[in-house]
Amino acid sequence: AQSVAQPEDQVNVAEGNPLTVKCTYSVSGNPYLFWYVQYPNRGLQFLLKYITGDNLVKGSYGFEAEFNKSQTSFHLKKPSALVSDSALYFCAVRDSGSARQLTFGSGTQLTVLP
Amino acid sequence: SQTIHQWPATLVQPVGSPLSLECTVEGTSNPNLYWYRQAAGRGLQLLFYSVGIGQISSEVPQNLSASRPQDRQFILSSKKLLLSDSGFYLCAWSIPGLAGGYNEQFFGPGTRLTVL
């Protein structure tokens, strides 16, 4: 079975500071990992994905994520947060050995304080 | 470029009334299509997905059904709404075929359904 956990419901960070949104996963095969962002009353927007290759993945709006196989983690990062980054962030996983579709985490609300 | 549309944007319906939400995709052929429900602004629950016309897979038993009458049209329906059907309904698509299951999904703007 595949699962994903976002251990923090809420993350607050000051504008200009680095931000990290945590995600851990569990799969039986190789993981396919995704990050999405959702603004209020909107659909989800794709940020980045890890399928294979370089463990550091760069995505939209200056976000990046690091795949760590030994820690089964895929944390989202940004060197310098903007107030406009405030939104709900979702991590998602697909098990390469499973017919199941994407499983989403419960989401982390990021608030960037001016 | 590809775009995905959902309507209506908001809907208020009484308990026991029928439901029909529509999703259409432009700019691609034979996409994989998905219906999700998001309750209380948080986690997403996959309701249905489709890899082709008339091919619907249900992830959870419930009061809802889905249909795909045309290649790029995906409809979510109910004969009788329950209070628990309230939520934010999101449609999504991915590239066709098996590879679509391993690539990103692109989401529509969503429909806010309130059942009273």
Coordinates of C-alpha atoms in Angstrom, one line a residue:
Chain A
A1 CA 0.0 0.0 0.0
Q2 CA 1.2 3.5 -0.6
S3 CA 0.8 6.4 1.8
V4 CA 2.1 9.9 2.3
A5 CA 2.4 12.0 5.5
Q6 CA 2.7 15.7 6.0
P7 CA 3.5 16.0 9.7
E8 CA 2.8 19.7 10.0
D9 CA -0.7 21.1 9.5
Q10 CA 0.7 24.7 9.7
V11 CA 4.1 26.3 8.9
N12 CA 4.8 29.9 9.6
V13 CA 7.9 31.7 8.2
A14 CA 9.0 35.3 7.9
E15 CA 9.3 36.8 4.5
G16 CA 12.8 36.4 3.1
N17 CA 13.6 33.4 5.3
P18 CA 14.0 29.9 3.9
L19 CA 11.0 27.6 4.1
T20 CA 10.6 23.9 4.3
V21 CA 7.4 21.9 4.1
K22 CA 7.9 18.3 5.1
C23 CA 6.7 15.1 3.4
T24 CA 7.4 11.4 4.1
Y25 CA 6.1 8.5 2.1
S26 CA 5.7 4.8 2.1
V27 CA 5.6 2.6 -1.0
S28 CA 6.6 -1.0 -1.8
G29 CA 8.1 -0.2 -5.2
N30 CA 9.9 2.9 -6.5
P31 CA 8.2 6.2 -5.6
Y32 CA 6.9 8.8 -8.0
L33 CA 6.6 12.0 -5.9
F34 CA 4.8 15.3 -6.5
W35 CA 4.2 18.6 -4.9
Y36 CA 1.1 20.8 -5.6
V37 CA 0.0 24.2 -4.3
Q38 CA -3.6 25.3 -3.7
Y39 CA -4.8 28.9 -3.3
P40 CA -8.1 29.5 -1.6
N41 CA -11.1 28.2 -3.6
R42 CA -8.9 27.2 -6.5
G43 CA -7.8 24.0 -8.0
L44 CA -4.3 22.5 -7.3
Q45 CA -1.3 23.7 -9.3
F46 CA 1.6 21.4 -10.1
L47 CA 4.9 22.5 -8.7
L48 CA 7.4 19.7 -9.3
K49 CA 7.9 16.0 -9.4
Y50 CA 10.5 13.3 -8.8
I51 CA 10.4 10.3 -11.0
T52 CA 14.1 9.3 -11.3
G53 CA 17.5 10.9 -11.5
D54 CA 18.9 13.8 -9.6
N55 CA 17.7 13.8 -6.0
L56 CA 17.3 17.6 -6.1
V57 CA 14.3 18.6 -8.2
K58 CA 13.7 22.2 -9.2
G59 CA 10.2 23.4 -10.0
S60 CA 8.0 26.4 -10.5
Y61 CA 8.2 29.7 -8.6
G62 CA 11.6 29.0 -7.2
F63 CA 10.6 25.9 -5.3
E64 CA 12.7 22.8 -5.1
A65 CA 12.5 19.5 -3.3
E66 CA 15.0 16.9 -2.2
F67 CA 14.3 13.2 -2.6
N68 CA 15.9 11.2 0.2
K69 CA 15.5 7.5 -0.2
S70 CA 17.0 6.4 3.1
Q71 CA 14.7 8.7 5.0
T72 CA 11.7 8.2 2.6
S73 CA 11.3 11.9 2.5
F74 CA 10.6 14.5 -0.2
H75 CA 10.7 17.9 1.6
L76 CA 9.7 21.1 -0.3
K77 CA 12.0 24.0 0.0
K78 CA 12.5 27.6 -1.1
P79 CA 15.6 29.7 -0.2
S80 CA 13.6 33.0 0.4
A81 CA 9.9 33.0 1.1
L82 CA 7.5 35.5 -0.3
V83 CA 4.2 36.6 1.2
S84 CA 2.5 35.4 -2.0
D85 CA 3.8 31.8 -1.3
S86 CA 1.2 31.6 1.5
A87 CA -1.1 28.7 0.4
L88 CA -2.0 25.1 1.1
Y89 CA 0.7 22.6 -0.1
F90 CA 0.1 19.0 -0.9
C91 CA 2.6 16.2 -1.4
A92 CA 1.5 13.1 -3.4
V93 CA 2.9 9.7 -4.2
R94 CA 2.4 7.0 -6.7
D95 CA 3.9 3.5 -6.2
S96 CA 5.6 2.2 -9.3
G97 CA 4.6 -1.3 -8.4
S98 CA 0.9 -0.5 -7.8
A99 CA -2.1 0.1 -10.0
R100 CA -3.4 2.7 -7.6
Q101 CA -3.5 6.3 -8.6
L102 CA -1.9 9.2 -6.7
T103 CA -2.3 9.3 -3.0
F104 CA -2.3 12.9 -1.5
G105 CA -1.1 14.0 1.9
S106 CA -3.4 15.9 4.2
G107 CA -1.8 19.3 3.3
T108 CA 0.3 21.9 5.0
Q109 CA -0.9 25.5 5.3
L110 CA 2.1 27.8 4.7
T111 CA 1.8 31.3 6.0
V112 CA 4.6 33.8 5.2
L113 CA 4.6 36.7 7.5
P114 CA 5.6 40.2 6.2
Chain B
S1 CA -2.1 24.4 -24.8
Q2 CA -4.4 22.3 -22.7
T3 CA -7.1 23.7 -20.5
I4 CA -9.6 22.2 -18.2
H5 CA -13.0 23.6 -17.4
Q6 CA -15.5 22.8 -14.6
W7 CA -19.0 24.0 -14.1
P8 CA -20.8 25.3 -12.2
A9 CA -18.3 27.0 -10.0
T10 CA -20.7 27.0 -7.0
L11 CA -23.9 25.0 -6.3
V12 CA -26.3 24.9 -3.5
Q13 CA -28.7 22.0 -3.6
P14 CA -31.3 20.5 -1.2
V15 CA -30.9 17.1 0.3
G16 CA -32.5 14.5 -2.0
S17 CA -32.0 16.5 -5.2
P18 CA -30.0 15.2 -8.2
L19 CA -26.6 16.4 -9.1
S20 CA -24.6 16.8 -12.3
L21 CA -21.2 18.4 -12.4
E22 CA -19.3 18.6 -15.7
C23 CA -15.7 18.7 -16.6
T24 CA -14.2 19.2 -20.0
V25 CA -10.6 19.2 -21.3
E26 CA -9.3 21.0 -24.4
G27 CA -6.1 20.6 -26.3
T28 CA -5.4 16.9 -25.7
S29 CA -6.8 13.6 -26.8
N30 CA -7.8 10.6 -24.8
P31 CA -6.6 12.0 -21.4
N32 CA -6.9 10.1 -18.2
L33 CA -9.6 11.9 -16.2
Y34 CA -10.2 12.1 -12.4
W35 CA -12.8 13.3 -9.9
Y36 CA -11.7 14.2 -6.4
R37 CA -13.5 15.5 -3.4
Q38 CA -11.9 17.9 -0.9
A39 CA -13.6 18.2 2.4
A40 CA -13.0 21.0 4.8
G41 CA -10.3 22.5 2.6
R42 CA -7.9 19.7 3.3
G43 CA -7.2 16.2 2.0
L44 CA -8.2 15.0 -1.4
Q45 CA -10.1 11.8 -1.9
L46 CA -10.1 10.2 -5.3
L47 CA -13.6 9.3 -6.3
F48 CA -13.4 8.1 -9.9
Y49 CA -10.9 7.9 -12.7
S50 CA -11.3 7.1 -16.4
V51 CA -8.7 6.0 -19.0
G52 CA -11.2 6.2 -21.9
I53 CA -14.7 6.7 -23.1
G54 CA -17.1 4.6 -21.0
Q55 CA -14.3 3.3 -18.8
I56 CA -14.9 4.3 -15.2
S57 CA -13.1 3.1 -12.1
S58 CA -14.6 3.8 -8.7
E59 CA -12.2 4.2 -5.8
V60 CA -14.8 4.3 -2.9
P61 CA -18.4 3.2 -2.7
Q62 CA -20.7 6.1 -2.3
N63 CA -23.7 8.0 -3.3
L64 CA -22.1 9.3 -6.5
S65 CA -21.5 8.0 -10.0
A66 CA -19.4 9.1 -13.0
S67 CA -19.7 8.9 -16.7
R68 CA -17.5 9.7 -19.7
P69 CA -19.8 10.1 -22.7
Q70 CA -17.2 11.8 -24.8
D71 CA -13.4 11.6 -25.0
R72 CA -12.8 14.9 -23.1
Q73 CA -16.0 15.1 -21.0
F74 CA -16.3 13.7 -17.5
I75 CA -19.5 14.0 -15.5
L76 CA -20.1 13.5 -11.8
S77 CA -23.7 12.6 -10.9
S78 CA -26.0 11.7 -8.0
K79 CA -29.6 10.7 -8.0
K80 CA -30.2 11.9 -4.4
L81 CA -27.8 14.2 -2.6
L82 CA -26.9 13.7 1.0
L83 CA -25.6 16.3 3.5
S84 CA -22.3 14.5 3.5
D85 CA -21.9 15.1 -0.2
S86 CA -21.0 18.8 0.5
G87 CA -17.5 19.7 -0.5
F88 CA -15.1 21.0 -3.1
Y89 CA -15.1 18.8 -6.2
L90 CA -12.1 18.8 -8.4
C91 CA -11.6 17.4 -11.8
A92 CA -8.1 16.6 -13.2
W93 CA -6.5 15.2 -16.3
S94 CA -3.2 13.6 -17.1
I95 CA -1.5 12.4 -20.3
P96 CA -3.1 9.3 -21.8
G97 CA -2.2 5.7 -21.4
L98 CA -0.3 4.0 -18.7
A99 CA 2.3 6.8 -18.6
G100 CA -0.4 9.1 -17.5
G101 CA -0.6 7.4 -14.2
Y102 CA 3.0 8.3 -13.4
N103 CA 2.9 11.9 -14.5
E104 CA 1.5 15.0 -13.0
Q105 CA -2.2 15.7 -13.0
F106 CA -3.6 19.1 -14.0
F107 CA -6.6 20.3 -12.0
G108 CA -9.6 22.3 -12.9
P109 CA -10.9 25.3 -10.9
G110 CA -13.3 23.2 -8.8
T111 CA -17.0 23.2 -7.9
R112 CA -18.1 24.2 -4.4
L113 CA -21.2 22.1 -3.6
T114 CA -23.3 22.8 -0.5
V115 CA -26.1 20.4 0.3
L116 CA -28.7 21.9 2.7

